[in-house]
Coordinates of C-alpha atoms and ligand atoms in Angstrom, one line a residue:
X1 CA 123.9 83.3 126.0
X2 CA 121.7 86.1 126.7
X3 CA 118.0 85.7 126.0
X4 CA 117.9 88.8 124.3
X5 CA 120.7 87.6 121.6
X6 CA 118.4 84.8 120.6
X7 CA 115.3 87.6 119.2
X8 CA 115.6 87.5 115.5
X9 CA 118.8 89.7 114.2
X10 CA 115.7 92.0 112.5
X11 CA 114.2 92.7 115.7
X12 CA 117.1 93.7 117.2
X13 CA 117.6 95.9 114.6
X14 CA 114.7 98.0 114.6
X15 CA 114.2 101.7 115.9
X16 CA 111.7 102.0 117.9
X17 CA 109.3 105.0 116.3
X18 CA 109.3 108.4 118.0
X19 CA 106.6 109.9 118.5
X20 CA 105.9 113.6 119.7
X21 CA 106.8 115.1 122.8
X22 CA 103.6 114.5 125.1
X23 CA 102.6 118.0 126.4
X24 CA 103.1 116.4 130.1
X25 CA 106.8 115.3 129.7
X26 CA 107.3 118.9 128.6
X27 CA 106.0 120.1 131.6
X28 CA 107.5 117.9 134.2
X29 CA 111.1 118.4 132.2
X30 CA 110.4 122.0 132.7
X31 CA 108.5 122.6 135.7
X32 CA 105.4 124.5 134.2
X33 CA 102.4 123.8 133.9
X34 CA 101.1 122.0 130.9
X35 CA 98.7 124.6 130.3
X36 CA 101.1 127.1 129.2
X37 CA 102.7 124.4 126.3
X38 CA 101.1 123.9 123.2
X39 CA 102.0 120.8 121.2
X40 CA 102.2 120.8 117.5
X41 CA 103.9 117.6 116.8
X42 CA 101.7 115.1 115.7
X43 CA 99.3 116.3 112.9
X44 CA 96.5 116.2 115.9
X45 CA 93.3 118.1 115.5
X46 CA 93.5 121.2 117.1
X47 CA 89.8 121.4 117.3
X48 CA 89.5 118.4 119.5
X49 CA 87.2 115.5 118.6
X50 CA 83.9 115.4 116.4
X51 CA 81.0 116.5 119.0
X52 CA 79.0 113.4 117.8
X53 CA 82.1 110.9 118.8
X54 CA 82.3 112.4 121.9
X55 CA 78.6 111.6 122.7
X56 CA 78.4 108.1 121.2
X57 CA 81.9 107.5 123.1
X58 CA 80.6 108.3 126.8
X59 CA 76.9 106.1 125.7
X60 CA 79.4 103.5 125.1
X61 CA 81.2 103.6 128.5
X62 CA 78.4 102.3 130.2
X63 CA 79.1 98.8 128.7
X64 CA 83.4 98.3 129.1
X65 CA 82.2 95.3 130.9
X66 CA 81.6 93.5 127.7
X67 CA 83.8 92.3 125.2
X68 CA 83.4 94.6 122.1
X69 CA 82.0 93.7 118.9
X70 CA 84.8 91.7 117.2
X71 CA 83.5 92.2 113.7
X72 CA 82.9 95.8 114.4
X73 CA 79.2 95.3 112.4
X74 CA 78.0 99.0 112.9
X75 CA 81.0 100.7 112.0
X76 CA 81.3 98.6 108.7
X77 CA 77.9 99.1 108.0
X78 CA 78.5 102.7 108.4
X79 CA 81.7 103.0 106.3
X80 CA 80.1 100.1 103.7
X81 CA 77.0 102.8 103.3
X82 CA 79.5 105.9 102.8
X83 CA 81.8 104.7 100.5
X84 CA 80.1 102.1 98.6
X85 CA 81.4 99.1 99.6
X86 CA 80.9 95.6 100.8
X87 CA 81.4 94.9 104.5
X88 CA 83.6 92.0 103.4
X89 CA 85.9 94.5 102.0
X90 CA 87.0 96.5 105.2
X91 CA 89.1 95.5 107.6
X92 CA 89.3 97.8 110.8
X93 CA 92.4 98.6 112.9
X94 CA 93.8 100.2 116.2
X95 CA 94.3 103.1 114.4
X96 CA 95.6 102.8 110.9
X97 CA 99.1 101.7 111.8
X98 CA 97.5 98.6 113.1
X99 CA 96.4 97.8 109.1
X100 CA 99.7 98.9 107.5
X101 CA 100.7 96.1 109.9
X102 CA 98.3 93.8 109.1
X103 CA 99.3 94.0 105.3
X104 CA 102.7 93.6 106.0
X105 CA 102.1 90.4 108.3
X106 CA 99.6 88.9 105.4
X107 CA 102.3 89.2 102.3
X108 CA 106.0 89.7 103.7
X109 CA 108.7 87.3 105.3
X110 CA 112.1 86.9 105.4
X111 CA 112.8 87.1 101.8
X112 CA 110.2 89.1 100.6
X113 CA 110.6 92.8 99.6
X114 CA 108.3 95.9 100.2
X115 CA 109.1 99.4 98.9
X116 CA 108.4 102.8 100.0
X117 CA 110.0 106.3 98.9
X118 CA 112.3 108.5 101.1
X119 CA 111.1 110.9 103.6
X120 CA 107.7 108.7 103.4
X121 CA 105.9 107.7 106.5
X122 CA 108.7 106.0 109.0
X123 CA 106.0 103.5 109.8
X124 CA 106.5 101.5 106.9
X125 CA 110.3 100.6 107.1
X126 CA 109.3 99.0 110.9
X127 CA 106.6 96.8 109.5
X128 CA 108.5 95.6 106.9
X129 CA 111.8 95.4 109.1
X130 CA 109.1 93.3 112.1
X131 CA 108.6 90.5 109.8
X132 CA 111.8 90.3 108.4
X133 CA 111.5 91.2 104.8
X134 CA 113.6 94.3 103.2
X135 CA 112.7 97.6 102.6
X136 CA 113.8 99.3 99.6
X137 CA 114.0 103.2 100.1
X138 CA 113.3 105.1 96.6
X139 CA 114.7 108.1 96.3
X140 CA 112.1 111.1 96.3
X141 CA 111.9 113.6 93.7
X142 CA 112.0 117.4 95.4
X143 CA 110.2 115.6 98.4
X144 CA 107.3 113.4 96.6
X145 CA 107.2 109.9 95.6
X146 CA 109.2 109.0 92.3
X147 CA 106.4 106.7 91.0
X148 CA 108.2 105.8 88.3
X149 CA 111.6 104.5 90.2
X150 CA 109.6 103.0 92.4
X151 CA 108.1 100.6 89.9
X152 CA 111.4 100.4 88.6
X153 CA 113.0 99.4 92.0
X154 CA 110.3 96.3 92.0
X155 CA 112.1 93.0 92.2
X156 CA 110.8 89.0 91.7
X157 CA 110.5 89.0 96.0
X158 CA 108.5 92.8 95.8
X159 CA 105.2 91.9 97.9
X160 CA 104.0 95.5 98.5
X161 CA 104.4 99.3 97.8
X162 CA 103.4 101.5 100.3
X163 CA 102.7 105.1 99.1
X164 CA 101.2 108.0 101.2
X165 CA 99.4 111.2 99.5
X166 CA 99.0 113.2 100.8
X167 CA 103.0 112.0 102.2
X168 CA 103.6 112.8 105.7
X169 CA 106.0 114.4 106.6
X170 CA 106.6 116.2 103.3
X171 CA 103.1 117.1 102.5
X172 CA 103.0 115.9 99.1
X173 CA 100.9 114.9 96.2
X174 CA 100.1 112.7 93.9
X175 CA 97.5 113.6 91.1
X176 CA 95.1 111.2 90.3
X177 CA 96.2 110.6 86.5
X178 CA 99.6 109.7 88.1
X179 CA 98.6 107.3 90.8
X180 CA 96.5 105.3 88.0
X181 CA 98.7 105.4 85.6
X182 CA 101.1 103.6 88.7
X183 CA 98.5 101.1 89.6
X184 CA 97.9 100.0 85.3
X185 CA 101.5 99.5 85.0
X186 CA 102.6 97.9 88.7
X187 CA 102.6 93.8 88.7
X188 CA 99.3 92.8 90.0
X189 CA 100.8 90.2 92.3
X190 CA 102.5 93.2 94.1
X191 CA 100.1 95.0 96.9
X192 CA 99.9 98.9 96.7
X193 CA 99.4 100.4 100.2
X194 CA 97.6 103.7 99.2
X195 CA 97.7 105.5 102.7
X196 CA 95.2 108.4 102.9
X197 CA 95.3 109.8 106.4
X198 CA 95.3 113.4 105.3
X199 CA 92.5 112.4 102.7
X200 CA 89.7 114.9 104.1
X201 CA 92.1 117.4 104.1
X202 CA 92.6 117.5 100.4
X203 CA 90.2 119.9 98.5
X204 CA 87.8 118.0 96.5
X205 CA 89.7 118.1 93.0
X206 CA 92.9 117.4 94.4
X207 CA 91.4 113.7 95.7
X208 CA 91.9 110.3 93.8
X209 CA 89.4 108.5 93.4
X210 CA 90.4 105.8 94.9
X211 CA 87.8 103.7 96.5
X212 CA 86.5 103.7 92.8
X213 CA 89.2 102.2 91.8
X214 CA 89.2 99.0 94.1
X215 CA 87.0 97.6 91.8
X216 CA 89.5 97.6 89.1
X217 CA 92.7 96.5 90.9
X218 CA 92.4 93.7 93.0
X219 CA 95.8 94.9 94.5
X220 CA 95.2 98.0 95.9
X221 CA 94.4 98.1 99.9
X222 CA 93.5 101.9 100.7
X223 CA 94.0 103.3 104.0
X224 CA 92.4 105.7 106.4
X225 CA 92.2 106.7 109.9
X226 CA 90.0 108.7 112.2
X227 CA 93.2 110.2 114.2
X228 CA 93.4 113.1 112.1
X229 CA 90.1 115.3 110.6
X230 CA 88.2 113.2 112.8
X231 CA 89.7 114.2 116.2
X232 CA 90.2 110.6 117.5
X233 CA 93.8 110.0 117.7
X234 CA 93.8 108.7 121.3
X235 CA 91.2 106.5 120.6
X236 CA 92.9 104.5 117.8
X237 CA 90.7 103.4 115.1
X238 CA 91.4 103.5 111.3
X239 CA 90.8 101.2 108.5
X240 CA 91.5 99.4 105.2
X241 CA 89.7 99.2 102.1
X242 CA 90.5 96.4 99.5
X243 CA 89.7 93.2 97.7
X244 CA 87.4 90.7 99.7
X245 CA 90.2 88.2 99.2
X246 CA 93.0 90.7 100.7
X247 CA 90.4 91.9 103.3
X248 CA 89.9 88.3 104.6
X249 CA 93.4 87.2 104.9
X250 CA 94.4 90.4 107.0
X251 CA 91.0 89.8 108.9
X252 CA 92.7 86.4 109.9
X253 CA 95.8 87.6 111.2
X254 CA 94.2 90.3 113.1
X255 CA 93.5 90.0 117.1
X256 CA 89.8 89.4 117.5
X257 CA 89.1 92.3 119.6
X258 CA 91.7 95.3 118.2
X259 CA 89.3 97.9 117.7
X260 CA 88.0 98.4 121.2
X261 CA 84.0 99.2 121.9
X262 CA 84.5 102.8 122.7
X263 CA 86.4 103.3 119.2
X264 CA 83.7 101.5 117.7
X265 CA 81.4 103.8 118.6
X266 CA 83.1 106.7 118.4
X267 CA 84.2 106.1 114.4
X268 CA 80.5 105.2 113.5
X269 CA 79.1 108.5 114.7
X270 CA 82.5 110.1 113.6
X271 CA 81.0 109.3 109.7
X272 CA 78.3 111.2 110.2
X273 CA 79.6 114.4 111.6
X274 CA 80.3 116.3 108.3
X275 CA 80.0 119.6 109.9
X276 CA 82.5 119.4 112.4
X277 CA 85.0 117.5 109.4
X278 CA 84.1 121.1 107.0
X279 CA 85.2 122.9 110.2
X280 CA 88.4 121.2 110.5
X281 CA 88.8 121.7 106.6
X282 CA 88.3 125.3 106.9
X283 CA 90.6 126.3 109.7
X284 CA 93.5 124.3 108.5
X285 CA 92.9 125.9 104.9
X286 CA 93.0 129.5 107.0
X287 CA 95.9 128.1 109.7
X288 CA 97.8 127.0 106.8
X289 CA 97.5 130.4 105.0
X290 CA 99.0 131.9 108.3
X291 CA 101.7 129.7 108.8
X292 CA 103.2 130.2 104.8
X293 CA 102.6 133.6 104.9
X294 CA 104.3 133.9 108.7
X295 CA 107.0 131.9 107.2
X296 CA 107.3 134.1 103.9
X297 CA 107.7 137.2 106.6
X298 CA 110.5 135.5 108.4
X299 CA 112.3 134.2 105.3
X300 CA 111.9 130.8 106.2
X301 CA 111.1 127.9 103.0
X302 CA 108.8 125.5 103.6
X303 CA 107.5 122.3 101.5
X304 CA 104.5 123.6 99.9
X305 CA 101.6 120.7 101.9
X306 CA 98.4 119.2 101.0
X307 CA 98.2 118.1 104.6
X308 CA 97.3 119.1 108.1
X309 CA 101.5 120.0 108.8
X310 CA 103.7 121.7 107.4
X311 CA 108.0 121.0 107.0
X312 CA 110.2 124.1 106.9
X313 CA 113.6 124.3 106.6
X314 CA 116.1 126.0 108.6
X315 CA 119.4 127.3 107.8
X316 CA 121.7 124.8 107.7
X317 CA 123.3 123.3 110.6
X318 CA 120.2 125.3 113.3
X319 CA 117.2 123.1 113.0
X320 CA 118.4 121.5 116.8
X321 CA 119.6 124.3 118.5
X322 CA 115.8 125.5 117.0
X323 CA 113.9 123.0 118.1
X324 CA 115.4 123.1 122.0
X325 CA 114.8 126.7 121.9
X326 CA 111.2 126.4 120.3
X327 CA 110.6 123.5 123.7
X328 CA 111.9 126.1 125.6
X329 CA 109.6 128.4 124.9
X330 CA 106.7 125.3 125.4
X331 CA 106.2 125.1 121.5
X332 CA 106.6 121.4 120.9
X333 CA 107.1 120.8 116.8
X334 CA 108.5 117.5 115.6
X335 CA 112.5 117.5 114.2
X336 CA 112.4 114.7 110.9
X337 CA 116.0 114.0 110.7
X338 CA 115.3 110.4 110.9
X339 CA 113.1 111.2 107.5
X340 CA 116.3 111.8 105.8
X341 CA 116.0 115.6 106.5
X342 CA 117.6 116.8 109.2
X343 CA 117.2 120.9 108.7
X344 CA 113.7 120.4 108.7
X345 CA 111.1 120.8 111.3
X346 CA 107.8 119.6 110.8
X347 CA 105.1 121.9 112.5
X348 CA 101.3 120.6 112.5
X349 CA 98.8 123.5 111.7
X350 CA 96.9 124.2 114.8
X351 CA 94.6 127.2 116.1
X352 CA 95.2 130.6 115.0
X353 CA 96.5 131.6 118.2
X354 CA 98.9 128.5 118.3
X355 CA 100.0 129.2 115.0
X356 CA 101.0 132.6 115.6
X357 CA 102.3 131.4 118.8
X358 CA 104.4 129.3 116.9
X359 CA 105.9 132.0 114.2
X360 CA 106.9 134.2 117.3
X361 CA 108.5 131.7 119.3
X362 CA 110.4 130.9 115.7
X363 CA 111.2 134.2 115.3
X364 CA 113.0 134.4 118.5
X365 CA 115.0 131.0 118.0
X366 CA 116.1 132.2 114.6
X367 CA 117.7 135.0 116.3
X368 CA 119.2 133.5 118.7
X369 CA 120.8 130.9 116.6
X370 CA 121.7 133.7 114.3
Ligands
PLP1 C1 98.9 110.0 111.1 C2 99.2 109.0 110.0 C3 98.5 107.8 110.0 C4 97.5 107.5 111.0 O1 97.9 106.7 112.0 P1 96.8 106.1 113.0 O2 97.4 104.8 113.4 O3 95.5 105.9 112.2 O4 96.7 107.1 114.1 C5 98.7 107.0 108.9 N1 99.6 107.3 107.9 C6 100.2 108.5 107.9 C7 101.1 108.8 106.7 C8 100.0 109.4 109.0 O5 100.7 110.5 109.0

């Protein structure tokens, strides 16, 4: 018997995630230097990171010698003063993946269910599949979250829902009246995992307001992250908002010391750098505006997005023979077959130059593939 064989069959099971093409595997594969390769694959910020994280991050490395706060105090003071609640209700993360985790070690088991729409976020299938419960896909309505089948698709064993809006990699949005009307009419014994990575990204009537709305539903855990507007994505911090009583319990499962001192810092300055999030805001509004109307030129659809990325589809059959071409070229975009849409390619908005660097390389692949 082979030690392997004995890991639980779910484990076995699981895909790992993929995650972008680093710029420097690009390089080596090619043998060019990574200068010449721009990378839109992973939603990063294109402007770097927030000036004021930078600066709190290198105070910081003066004292890697000590274990970092474990209760991350200043950072949840910080977040408890910006969005208005208790420190008891936050529970910080090695990025936010580490709190989707969290939830789905706190309220799933073999036996349990957790539910999540099609082309949503691959994340949550492989923290539901890492504790052994079940995922149940809903199908999406033209790319977006069908709220209603999802409640539908709740069972007696349905511990959580996990819903992204803006939805990556779709870009897709829930309103507000919708989202409510989901959370008055879900079982409150059920957990709704309201992800909002691309939140700052949304214009301000667009957002839900969600953190309001903890104080109504004891069952709602909102998510957020400083990997994207934020700049901090190598760092790894993000966190969760909820109920003191679901806030404690995923506070006990969590390793003492996840958020390390130098993301501690970082995210706590982070807060407070408002310009640098309006100038992120503002060049993916303009990048965005390039990208469509780029795409409009070449005849290419696209997902309409509310996020920092953008899917568009290729003519059927050409979305791999495009991407290899696009890596070619040193224009590293992310393909989303495993999202259930495999003549898509998911291209993050970056600089102005990147994104027209992007539309030419396209150009070029399209006719070759033609
Ligand atoms: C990028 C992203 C996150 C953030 O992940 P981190 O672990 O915080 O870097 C969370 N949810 C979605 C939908 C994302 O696209």
């Amino acid at each position: 018997m082979n030690l392997s064989d004995l890991a639980p069959e779910y484990i076995r099971a699981i895909h790992p995630y993929q995650p972008g093409k680093p710029i420097s595997e690009l390089a080596r594969e090619m043998g060019v230097d990574s200068g010449s390769i721009i990378k839109l694959a992973s939603n990063e910020n294109p402007l770097g990171t927030s000036p004021l994280a930078l600066e709190a991050m290198t105070r910081a490395l003066g004292e890697t010698a000590l274990y970092p706060d474990g209760n991350g105090f200043e950072l949840k003071a910080a977040l408890s003063r910006r969005y208005g609640v208790t420190s008891g209700q936050i529970v910080l993360g090695n990025g936010s993946n580490d709190v989707l985790e969290l939830a789905a070690r706190v309220f799933l088991k073999p036996g349990a269910d957790a539910i999540y729409s099609q082309h949503a976020f691959a994340v949550y299938p492989l923290v539901i599949q890492a504790v052994g419960a079940t995922g149940i896909k809903v199908p999406a309505i033209e790319y977006g979250h069908d709220l209603d089948g999802m409640l539908e698709a709740v069972t007696p064993e349905t511990r959580i829902v996990f819903i992204a809006n803006p939805n990556n990699p779709t870009g897709t949005l829930l309103t507000p009246p919708l989202l409510l009307r989901f959370l008055q009419h879900i079982s409150p014994d059920v957990l709704v995992v309201l992800d909002e990575a691309y939140n700052e990204y949304l214009p301000a009537t667009a957002r839900s307001d969600s953190i309001a709305w903890l104080q109504r539903f004891p069952n709602l855990l909102v998510t957020r992250t400083f990997s994207k507007a934020y700049g901090m994505a190598g760092i790894r911090v993000g966190f969760g908002l909820a109920h003191t009583d679901v806030a404690n319990l995923m506070n006990r499962v969590r390793q003492p010391f996840n958020v390390n001192s130098i993301a501690l810092a970082g995210a706590a300055a982070a807060l407070d750098d408002t310009a640098f999030v309006r100038r992120t805001y503002a060049l993916n509004q303009a990048g965005m505006l390039q990208l469509t109307m780029g795409l409009r030129q070449l005849g290419i659809e696209y997902i309409p997005s509310y996020g920092n990325f953008l899917s568009v589809r290729l003519p059927s059959g050409t979305s791999r023979a495009i991407h290899e071409s696009l890596l070619r070229q040193g224009v590293i975009v992310r393909p989303i077959g495993i999202y259930d849409m495999p003549d898509h390619l998911r291209v993050t908005v970056g600089l102005a130059s990147e994104n027209q660097r992007f539309l030419e390389s396209l150009n070029t692949a399209l006719g070759e593939a033609a």
